PDB file of C-alpha atoms in Angstrom:
ATOM      1  CA  SER Z   1      -2.573  -0.583 -17.568  1.00  0.00           C
ATOM      2  CA  TYR Z   2       0.711  -0.998 -15.875  1.00  0.00           C
ATOM      3  CA  GLU Z   3       1.697  -4.073 -14.103  1.00  0.00           C
ATOM      4  CA  LEU Z   4       4.492  -5.152 -11.474  1.00  0.00           C
ATOM      5  CA  THR Z   5       5.978  -8.623 -11.650  1.00  0.00           C
ATOM      6  CA  GLN Z   6       7.127 -10.409  -8.845  1.00  0.00           C
ATOM      7  CA  PRO Z   7       8.015 -14.231  -8.520  1.00  0.00           C
ATOM      8  CA  PRO Z   8       5.251 -15.655  -6.286  1.00  0.00           C
ATOM      9  CA  SER Z   9       7.956 -17.465  -4.317  1.00  0.00           C
ATOM     10  CA  VAL Z  10      11.703 -17.351  -3.027  1.00  0.00           C
ATOM     11  CA  SER Z  11      12.975 -19.612  -0.381  1.00  0.00           C
ATOM     12  CA  VAL Z  12      16.347 -18.932   1.451  1.00  0.00           C
ATOM     13  CA  PRO Z  13      18.321 -21.047   4.112  1.00  0.00           C
ATOM     14  CA  PRO Z  14      19.109 -18.641   7.082  1.00  0.00           C
ATOM     15  CA  GLY Z  15      22.385 -16.389   7.164  1.00  0.00           C
ATOM     16  CA  GLN Z  16      21.656 -16.571   3.041  1.00  0.00           C
ATOM     17  CA  THR Z  17      21.160 -13.381   0.934  1.00  0.00           C
ATOM     18  CA  ALA Z  18      17.467 -13.410  -0.310  1.00  0.00           C
ATOM     19  CA  SER Z  19      16.724 -11.520  -3.602  1.00  0.00           C
ATOM     20  CA  ILE Z  20      13.856 -10.674  -4.792  1.00  0.00           C
ATOM     21  CA  THR Z  21      12.655  -8.693  -8.681  1.00  0.00           C
ATOM     22  CA  CYS Z  22      10.095  -6.798  -9.670  1.00  0.00           C
ATOM     23  CA  SER Z  23       9.608  -6.309 -13.248  1.00  0.00           C
ATOM     24  CA  GLY Z  24       7.935  -3.484 -15.175  1.00  0.00           C
ATOM     25  CA  ASP Z  25       8.290  -1.653 -18.615  1.00  0.00           C
ATOM     26  CA  LYS Z  26      11.196   0.953 -17.860  1.00  0.00           C
ATOM     27  CA  LEU Z  27      10.523   0.673 -14.226  1.00  0.00           C
ATOM     28  CA  GLY Z  28      13.930   1.994 -13.646  1.00  0.00           C
ATOM     29  CA  ASP Z  29      12.790   5.719 -14.826  1.00  0.00           C
ATOM     30  CA  LYS Z  30      10.654   5.193 -11.913  1.00  0.00           C
ATOM     31  CA  TYR Z  31      11.071   4.984  -8.326  1.00  0.00           C
ATOM     32  CA  VAL Z  32      10.079   1.689  -5.988  1.00  0.00           C
ATOM     33  CA  SER Z  33       8.957   0.817  -3.029  1.00  0.00           C
ATOM     34  CA  TRP Z  34       9.213  -2.025  -0.960  1.00  0.00           C
ATOM     35  CA  TYR Z  35       6.693  -3.365   1.488  1.00  0.00           C
ATOM     36  CA  GLN Z  36       7.422  -6.231   4.177  1.00  0.00           C
ATOM     37  CA  GLN Z  37       3.970  -7.866   5.618  1.00  0.00           C
ATOM     38  CA  ARG Z  38       4.030 -10.681   7.729  1.00  0.00           C
ATOM     39  CA  PRO Z  39       0.871 -13.139   8.459  1.00  0.00           C
ATOM     40  CA  GLY Z  40      -2.542 -11.596  10.013  1.00  0.00           C
ATOM     41  CA  GLN Z  41      -0.369  -7.817  10.008  1.00  0.00           C
ATOM     42  CA  SER Z  42      -0.496  -4.464   8.060  1.00  0.00           C
ATOM     43  CA  PRO Z  43       2.190  -3.511   5.561  1.00  0.00           C
ATOM     44  CA  VAL Z  44       5.351  -2.439   6.779  1.00  0.00           C
ATOM     45  CA  LEU Z  45       7.820   0.088   4.662  1.00  0.00           C
ATOM     46  CA  VAL Z  46      10.682  -1.549   3.953  1.00  0.00           C
ATOM     47  CA  ILE Z  47      12.508   0.183   1.437  1.00  0.00           C
ATOM     48  CA  TYR Z  48      11.778   3.430  -0.216  1.00  0.00           C
ATOM     49  CA  GLN Z  49      12.378   5.682  -3.206  1.00  0.00           C
ATOM     50  CA  ASP Z  50      14.802   2.785  -4.431  1.00  0.00           C
ATOM     51  CA  THR Z  51      17.317   2.031  -2.294  1.00  0.00           C
ATOM     52  CA  LYS Z  52      16.306   3.995   0.922  1.00  0.00           C
ATOM     53  CA  ARG Z  53      15.500   2.642   4.529  1.00  0.00           C
ATOM     54  CA  PRO Z  54      13.407   3.830   6.565  1.00  0.00           C
ATOM     55  CA  SER Z  55      14.686   4.259  10.058  1.00  0.00           C
ATOM     56  CA  GLY Z  56      14.132   0.958  12.465  1.00  0.00           C
ATOM     57  CA  ILE Z  57      14.348  -1.063   9.636  1.00  0.00           C
ATOM     58  CA  PRO Z  58      17.096  -3.025   9.665  1.00  0.00           C
ATOM     59  CA  GLU Z  59      20.416  -2.915   7.292  1.00  0.00           C
ATOM     60  CA  ARG Z  60      20.311  -6.151   6.271  1.00  0.00           C
ATOM     61  CA  PHE Z  61      17.390  -5.009   3.619  1.00  0.00           C
ATOM     62  CA  SER Z  62      18.695  -3.184   0.425  1.00  0.00           C
ATOM     63  CA  GLY Z  63      17.061  -2.221  -2.418  1.00  0.00           C
ATOM     64  CA  SER Z  64      17.887  -1.360  -6.757  1.00  0.00           C
ATOM     65  CA  ASN Z  65      16.300  -0.817  -9.368  1.00  0.00           C
ATOM     66  CA  SER Z  66      17.875  -0.550 -13.053  1.00  0.00           C
ATOM     67  CA  GLY Z  67      16.209  -1.224 -16.583  1.00  0.00           C
ATOM     68  CA  ASN Z  68      13.150  -2.935 -16.627  1.00  0.00           C
ATOM     69  CA  THR Z  69      14.264  -4.471 -12.916  1.00  0.00           C
ATOM     70  CA  ALA Z  70      14.005  -3.559  -8.973  1.00  0.00           C
ATOM     71  CA  THR Z  71      15.423  -6.014  -6.666  1.00  0.00           C
ATOM     72  CA  LEU Z  72      14.978  -6.092  -2.726  1.00  0.00           C
ATOM     73  CA  THR Z  73      17.835  -7.761  -1.314  1.00  0.00           C
ATOM     74  CA  ILE Z  74      18.079  -9.605   2.622  1.00  0.00           C
ATOM     75  CA  THR Z  75      21.616 -10.483   3.511  1.00  0.00           C
ATOM     76  CA  GLY Z  76      21.673 -12.517   6.320  1.00  0.00           C
ATOM     77  CA  THR Z  77      18.556 -13.077   6.233  1.00  0.00           C
ATOM     78  CA  GLN Z  78      16.303 -14.320   9.699  1.00  0.00           C
ATOM     79  CA  ALA Z  79      13.564 -16.190  10.664  1.00  0.00           C
ATOM     80  CA  LEU Z  80      11.677 -13.249  11.130  1.00  0.00           C
ATOM     81  CA  ASP Z  81      12.182 -12.053   7.497  1.00  0.00           C
ATOM     82  CA  GLU Z  82       9.792 -14.559   6.654  1.00  0.00           C
ATOM     83  CA  ALA Z  83       6.622 -12.818   5.517  1.00  0.00           C
ATOM     84  CA  ASP Z  84       5.282 -11.358   2.113  1.00  0.00           C
ATOM     85  CA  TYR Z  85       6.846  -8.903   0.165  1.00  0.00           C
ATOM     86  CA  TYR Z  86       5.074  -6.297  -2.729  1.00  0.00           C
ATOM     87  CA  CYS Z  87       6.760  -3.696  -4.525  1.00  0.00           C
ATOM     88  CA  GLN Z  88       4.934  -0.303  -5.636  1.00  0.00           C
ATOM     89  CA  ALA Z  89       5.550   2.582  -8.172  1.00  0.00           C
ATOM     90  CA  TRP Z  90       3.544   5.100  -9.813  1.00  0.00           C
ATOM     91  CA  ASP Z  91       2.345   5.373 -13.145  1.00  0.00           C
ATOM     92  CA  SER Z  92      -0.022   7.605 -15.315  1.00  0.00           C
ATOM     93  CA  SER Z  93      -1.420   8.910 -11.819  1.00  0.00           C
ATOM     94  CA  LEU Z  94      -2.146   5.572 -10.366  1.00  0.00           C
ATOM     95  CA  PHE Z  95      -0.167   3.519  -8.132  1.00  0.00           C
ATOM     96  CA  VAL Z  96       0.282   0.154  -9.092  1.00  0.00           C
ATOM     97  CA  PHE Z  97       1.196  -2.657  -6.263  1.00  0.00           C
ATOM     98  CA  GLY Z  98       3.361  -5.935  -7.519  1.00  0.00           C
ATOM     99  CA  THR Z  99       1.784  -9.425  -7.532  1.00  0.00           C
ATOM    100  CA  GLY Z 100       3.802 -10.289  -4.029  1.00  0.00           C
ATOM    101  CA  THR Z 101       6.424 -12.703  -3.379  1.00  0.00           C
ATOM    102  CA  LYS Z 102       6.139 -15.126  -0.113  1.00  0.00           C
ATOM    103  CA  VAL Z 103       9.976 -15.381   1.299  1.00  0.00           C
ATOM    104  CA  THR Z 104      10.404 -18.930   3.132  1.00  0.00           C
ATOM    105  CA  VAL Z 105      13.419 -19.357   5.209  1.00  0.00           C
ATOM    106  CA  LEU Z 106      13.784 -22.825   5.969  1.00  0.00           C
TER     107      LEU Z 106
ATOM    108  CA  GLU B   1       3.387   8.763  17.240  1.00  0.00           C
ATOM    109  CA  VAL B   2       1.639   8.307  14.091  1.00  0.00           C
ATOM    110  CA  GLN B   3      -1.609   6.110  14.379  1.00  0.00           C
ATOM    111  CA  LEU B   4      -4.430   5.731  11.858  1.00  0.00           C
ATOM    112  CA  LEU B   5      -7.698   3.876  12.800  1.00  0.00           C
ATOM    113  CA  GLU B   6      -9.970   2.356  10.573  1.00  0.00           C
ATOM    114  CA  SER B   7     -13.498   1.530  10.919  1.00  0.00           C
ATOM    115  CA  GLY B   8     -16.600   1.118   9.480  1.00  0.00           C
ATOM    116  CA  GLY B   9     -16.593  -2.585   7.665  1.00  0.00           C
ATOM    117  CA  GLY B  10     -18.817  -5.052   7.984  1.00  0.00           C
ATOM    118  CA  PHE B  11     -21.344  -7.592   5.871  1.00  0.00           C
ATOM    119  CA  VAL B  12     -22.993  -5.658   3.026  1.00  0.00           C
ATOM    120  CA  GLN B  13     -24.668  -7.342   0.043  1.00  0.00           C
ATOM    121  CA  PRO B  14     -24.330  -6.975  -3.474  1.00  0.00           C
ATOM    122  CA  GLY B  15     -25.285  -3.608  -4.713  1.00  0.00           C
ATOM    123  CA  GLY B  16     -25.336  -1.742  -1.200  1.00  0.00           C
ATOM    124  CA  SER B  17     -22.951   0.351   0.151  1.00  0.00           C
ATOM    125  CA  LEU B  18     -20.747   1.410   3.116  1.00  0.00           C
ATOM    126  CA  ARG B  19     -18.861   4.285   4.567  1.00  0.00           C
ATOM    127  CA  LEU B  20     -15.153   3.453   5.558  1.00  0.00           C
ATOM    128  CA  SER B  21     -13.472   5.895   8.282  1.00  0.00           C
ATOM    129  CA  CYS B  22     -10.121   6.593   8.825  1.00  0.00           C
ATOM    130  CA  ALA B  23      -9.099   8.796  12.095  1.00  0.00           C
ATOM    131  CA  ALA B  24      -5.479   9.826  12.003  1.00  0.00           C
ATOM    132  CA  SER B  25      -3.441  11.255  14.749  1.00  0.00           C
ATOM    133  CA  GLY B  26       0.353  11.858  15.683  1.00  0.00           C
ATOM    134  CA  PHE B  27       0.443  14.092  12.673  1.00  0.00           C
ATOM    135  CA  THR B  28      -0.272  16.993  10.498  1.00  0.00           C
ATOM    136  CA  PHE B  29      -3.355  15.195   8.855  1.00  0.00           C
ATOM    137  CA  SER B  30      -3.998  18.281   6.039  1.00  0.00           C
ATOM    138  CA  SER B  31      -0.335  18.090   4.965  1.00  0.00           C
ATOM    139  CA  TYR B  32      -0.319  15.074   3.523  1.00  0.00           C
ATOM    140  CA  ALA B  33      -1.817  12.905   0.844  1.00  0.00           C
ATOM    141  CA  MET B  34      -3.639  10.014   2.302  1.00  0.00           C
ATOM    142  CA  ASN B  35      -4.522   6.476   0.354  1.00  0.00           C
ATOM    143  CA  TRP B  36      -7.282   3.593   0.601  1.00  0.00           C
ATOM    144  CA  VAL B  37      -5.531  -0.064  -0.220  1.00  0.00           C
ATOM    145  CA  ARG B  38      -7.273  -3.042   0.294  1.00  0.00           C
ATOM    146  CA  GLN B  39      -5.802  -6.704   0.147  1.00  0.00           C
ATOM    147  CA  ALA B  40      -8.485  -9.534  -0.687  1.00  0.00           C
ATOM    148  CA  PRO B  41      -8.735 -12.729   1.284  1.00  0.00           C
ATOM    149  CA  GLY B  42      -5.723 -14.966   0.720  1.00  0.00           C
ATOM    150  CA  LYS B  43      -4.323 -12.321  -2.364  1.00  0.00           C
ATOM    151  CA  GLY B  44      -2.318  -9.515  -2.840  1.00  0.00           C
ATOM    152  CA  LEU B  45      -2.528  -5.741  -1.812  1.00  0.00           C
ATOM    153  CA  GLU B  46      -4.590  -3.391  -4.207  1.00  0.00           C
ATOM    154  CA  TRP B  47      -4.574   0.240  -4.569  1.00  0.00           C
ATOM    155  CA  VAL B  48      -7.793   1.904  -4.133  1.00  0.00           C
ATOM    156  CA  SER B  49      -7.610   5.242  -4.318  1.00  0.00           C
ATOM    157  CA  SER B  50      -5.671   8.818  -3.219  1.00  0.00           C
ATOM    158  CA  ILE B  51      -6.695  11.889  -1.969  1.00  0.00           C
ATOM    159  CA  SER B  52      -4.275  14.977  -1.865  1.00  0.00           C
ATOM    160  CA  GLY B  53      -3.703  17.423   0.805  1.00  0.00           C
ATOM    161  CA  ARG B  54      -5.041  21.008   0.428  1.00  0.00           C
ATOM    162  CA  ASP B  55      -6.334  21.094  -2.741  1.00  0.00           C
ATOM    163  CA  ASP B  56      -8.625  17.551  -2.604  1.00  0.00           C
ATOM    164  CA  SER B  57      -7.903  16.000  -5.753  1.00  0.00           C
ATOM    165  CA  THR B  58      -8.640  12.514  -5.899  1.00  0.00           C
ATOM    166  CA  TYR B  59      -7.647   9.435  -7.936  1.00  0.00           C
ATOM    167  CA  TYR B  60      -8.932   5.925  -8.001  1.00  0.00           C
ATOM    168  CA  ALA B  61      -8.410   2.186  -9.213  1.00  0.00           C
ATOM    169  CA  ASP B  62     -10.195   1.669 -12.808  1.00  0.00           C
ATOM    170  CA  SER B  63     -11.872  -1.301 -10.732  1.00  0.00           C
ATOM    171  CA  VAL B  64     -13.747   1.488  -8.276  1.00  0.00           C
ATOM    172  CA  LYS B  65     -14.159   4.229 -10.450  1.00  0.00           C
ATOM    173  CA  GLY B  66     -17.345   5.851 -10.511  1.00  0.00           C
ATOM    174  CA  ARG B  67     -18.709   3.369  -7.648  1.00  0.00           C
ATOM    175  CA  PHE B  68     -16.305   4.832  -4.702  1.00  0.00           C
ATOM    176  CA  THR B  69     -15.612   8.123  -3.491  1.00  0.00           C
ATOM    177  CA  ILE B  70     -12.403   8.797  -1.203  1.00  0.00           C
ATOM    178  CA  SER B  71     -12.910  12.336   0.744  1.00  0.00           C
ATOM    179  CA  ARG B  72     -11.289  13.713   3.736  1.00  0.00           C
ATOM    180  CA  ASP B  73     -12.075  16.551   6.440  1.00  0.00           C
ATOM    181  CA  ASP B  74      -9.070  18.128   7.737  1.00  0.00           C
ATOM    182  CA  SER B  75     -10.640  19.277  10.801  1.00  0.00           C
ATOM    183  CA  LYS B  76     -11.613  16.135  12.373  1.00  0.00           C
ATOM    184  CA  ASN B  77      -8.102  14.100  10.913  1.00  0.00           C
ATOM    185  CA  THR B  78     -10.413  11.904   9.109  1.00  0.00           C
ATOM    186  CA  LEU B  79     -10.188  10.085   6.037  1.00  0.00           C
ATOM    187  CA  TYR B  80     -13.366   8.545   4.231  1.00  0.00           C
ATOM    188  CA  LEU B  81     -13.998   5.792   1.798  1.00  0.00           C
ATOM    189  CA  GLN B  82     -17.935   6.118   0.440  1.00  0.00           C
ATOM    190  CA  MET B  83     -18.398   2.860  -1.224  1.00  0.00           C
ATOM    191  CA  ASN B  84     -21.589   2.248  -3.356  1.00  0.00           C
ATOM    192  CA  SER B  85     -22.778  -0.571  -5.738  1.00  0.00           C
ATOM    193  CA  LEU B  86     -20.602  -3.103  -3.914  1.00  0.00           C
ATOM    194  CA  ARG B  87     -19.732  -6.331  -5.410  1.00  0.00           C
ATOM    195  CA  ALA B  88     -18.361  -9.765  -4.153  1.00  0.00           C
ATOM    196  CA  GLU B  89     -15.354  -8.536  -5.863  1.00  0.00           C
ATOM    197  CA  ASP B  90     -14.576  -5.900  -2.914  1.00  0.00           C
ATOM    198  CA  THR B  91     -14.567  -8.421  -0.226  1.00  0.00           C
ATOM    199  CA  ALA B  92     -11.559  -7.295   1.134  1.00  0.00           C
ATOM    200  CA  VAL B  93      -9.697  -5.767   3.957  1.00  0.00           C
ATOM    201  CA  TYR B  94      -9.276  -1.864   3.491  1.00  0.00           C
ATOM    202  CA  TYR B  95      -6.127  -0.134   4.528  1.00  0.00           C
ATOM    203  CA  CYS B  96      -5.499   3.430   4.775  1.00  0.00           C
ATOM    204  CA  ALA B  97      -2.591   4.462   4.440  1.00  0.00           C
ATOM    205  CA  GLN B  98      -0.178   7.825   4.802  1.00  0.00           C
ATOM    206  CA  ASP B  99       1.429   9.386   2.174  1.00  0.00           C
ATOM    207  CA  ILE B 100       4.786  10.966   2.598  1.00  0.00           C
ATOM    208  CA  LEU B 101       4.085  13.631   0.590  1.00  0.00           C
ATOM    209  CA  LEU B 102       0.798  16.255   0.290  1.00  0.00           C
ATOM    210  CA  ARG B 103       0.394  15.493  -3.898  1.00  0.00           C
ATOM    211  CA  PRO B 104       0.591  11.621  -4.738  1.00  0.00           C
ATOM    212  CA  GLY B 105       3.461  11.141  -7.246  1.00  0.00           C
ATOM    213  CA  GLY B 106       6.493   9.282  -8.309  1.00  0.00           C
ATOM    214  CA  ASN B 107       8.247  10.615  -5.563  1.00  0.00           C
ATOM    215  CA  SER B 108       5.552   8.960  -2.887  1.00  0.00           C
ATOM    216  CA  PHE B 109       5.341   6.087  -0.816  1.00  0.00           C
ATOM    217  CA  PHE B 110       2.970   4.894   2.409  1.00  0.00           C
ATOM    218  CA  ASP B 111       5.012   5.272   5.137  1.00  0.00           C
ATOM    219  CA  TYR B 112       2.091   4.314   7.797  1.00  0.00           C
ATOM    220  CA  TRP B 113      -0.174   2.213   7.705  1.00  0.00           C
ATOM    221  CA  GLY B 114      -3.453   1.522   9.482  1.00  0.00           C
ATOM    222  CA  GLN B 115      -4.838  -2.018  10.987  1.00  0.00           C
ATOM    223  CA  GLY B 116      -7.249  -2.553   8.097  1.00  0.00           C
ATOM    224  CA  THR B 117     -11.348  -2.970   8.322  1.00  0.00           C
ATOM    225  CA  LEU B 118     -13.278  -5.933   6.647  1.00  0.00           C
ATOM    226  CA  VAL B 119     -15.823  -5.186   4.267  1.00  0.00           C
ATOM    227  CA  THR B 120     -17.191  -8.361   3.261  1.00  0.00           C
ATOM    228  CA  VAL B 121     -20.251  -8.282   0.074  1.00  0.00           C
ATOM    229  CA  SER B 122     -22.281 -11.267  -0.148  1.00  0.00           C
ATOM    230  CA  SER B 123     -26.010 -12.023  -0.129  1.00  0.00           C
TER     231      SER B 123
END
């Protein structure tokens, strides 16, 4: 079955850039979505189809996808960006979520 | 405003059954695929099942295939998940989520999520 692997945690000082990777076989051939989940809350879509931002999502969130790796980048990270982040893709008529990355702003 | 409201969660013994519901409003329910995603305590997101709009094609994760059944009633704007032969590892918060497309596929993403309903399977 298809797997998406993310680093368990990423730490970033306030105002700096956080990069969260998502790795999977030939992932660049698929569309990737990214979801933010704050503690105790439901997931929120922050990036879809690799690079697009839904309305209401700040411009500091951006995405890319090439080769075997998709990346979510948070530029000028703020304290309220502290959350778990999950990538997602579709493979063989199944949805797959990444293992998740906890972003800590310190 | 899109709203998704799950219900039906609770405590059930191993081997038991439970039916979850997700009441949708604020969009043309029949025009979108719908999904169930779960999250075990302290764990990550796991996709469970999807159902297409219009033709009701269904899709399941291997972990629930043959035990869970997804369905929808477009006249009631409601999504369901019938869960049978429940196991301890099915314990999780279950979310319903709206797909952006009529049928799940490579262009899909989950635009709106409900608040979730907790299912606990324990003896």
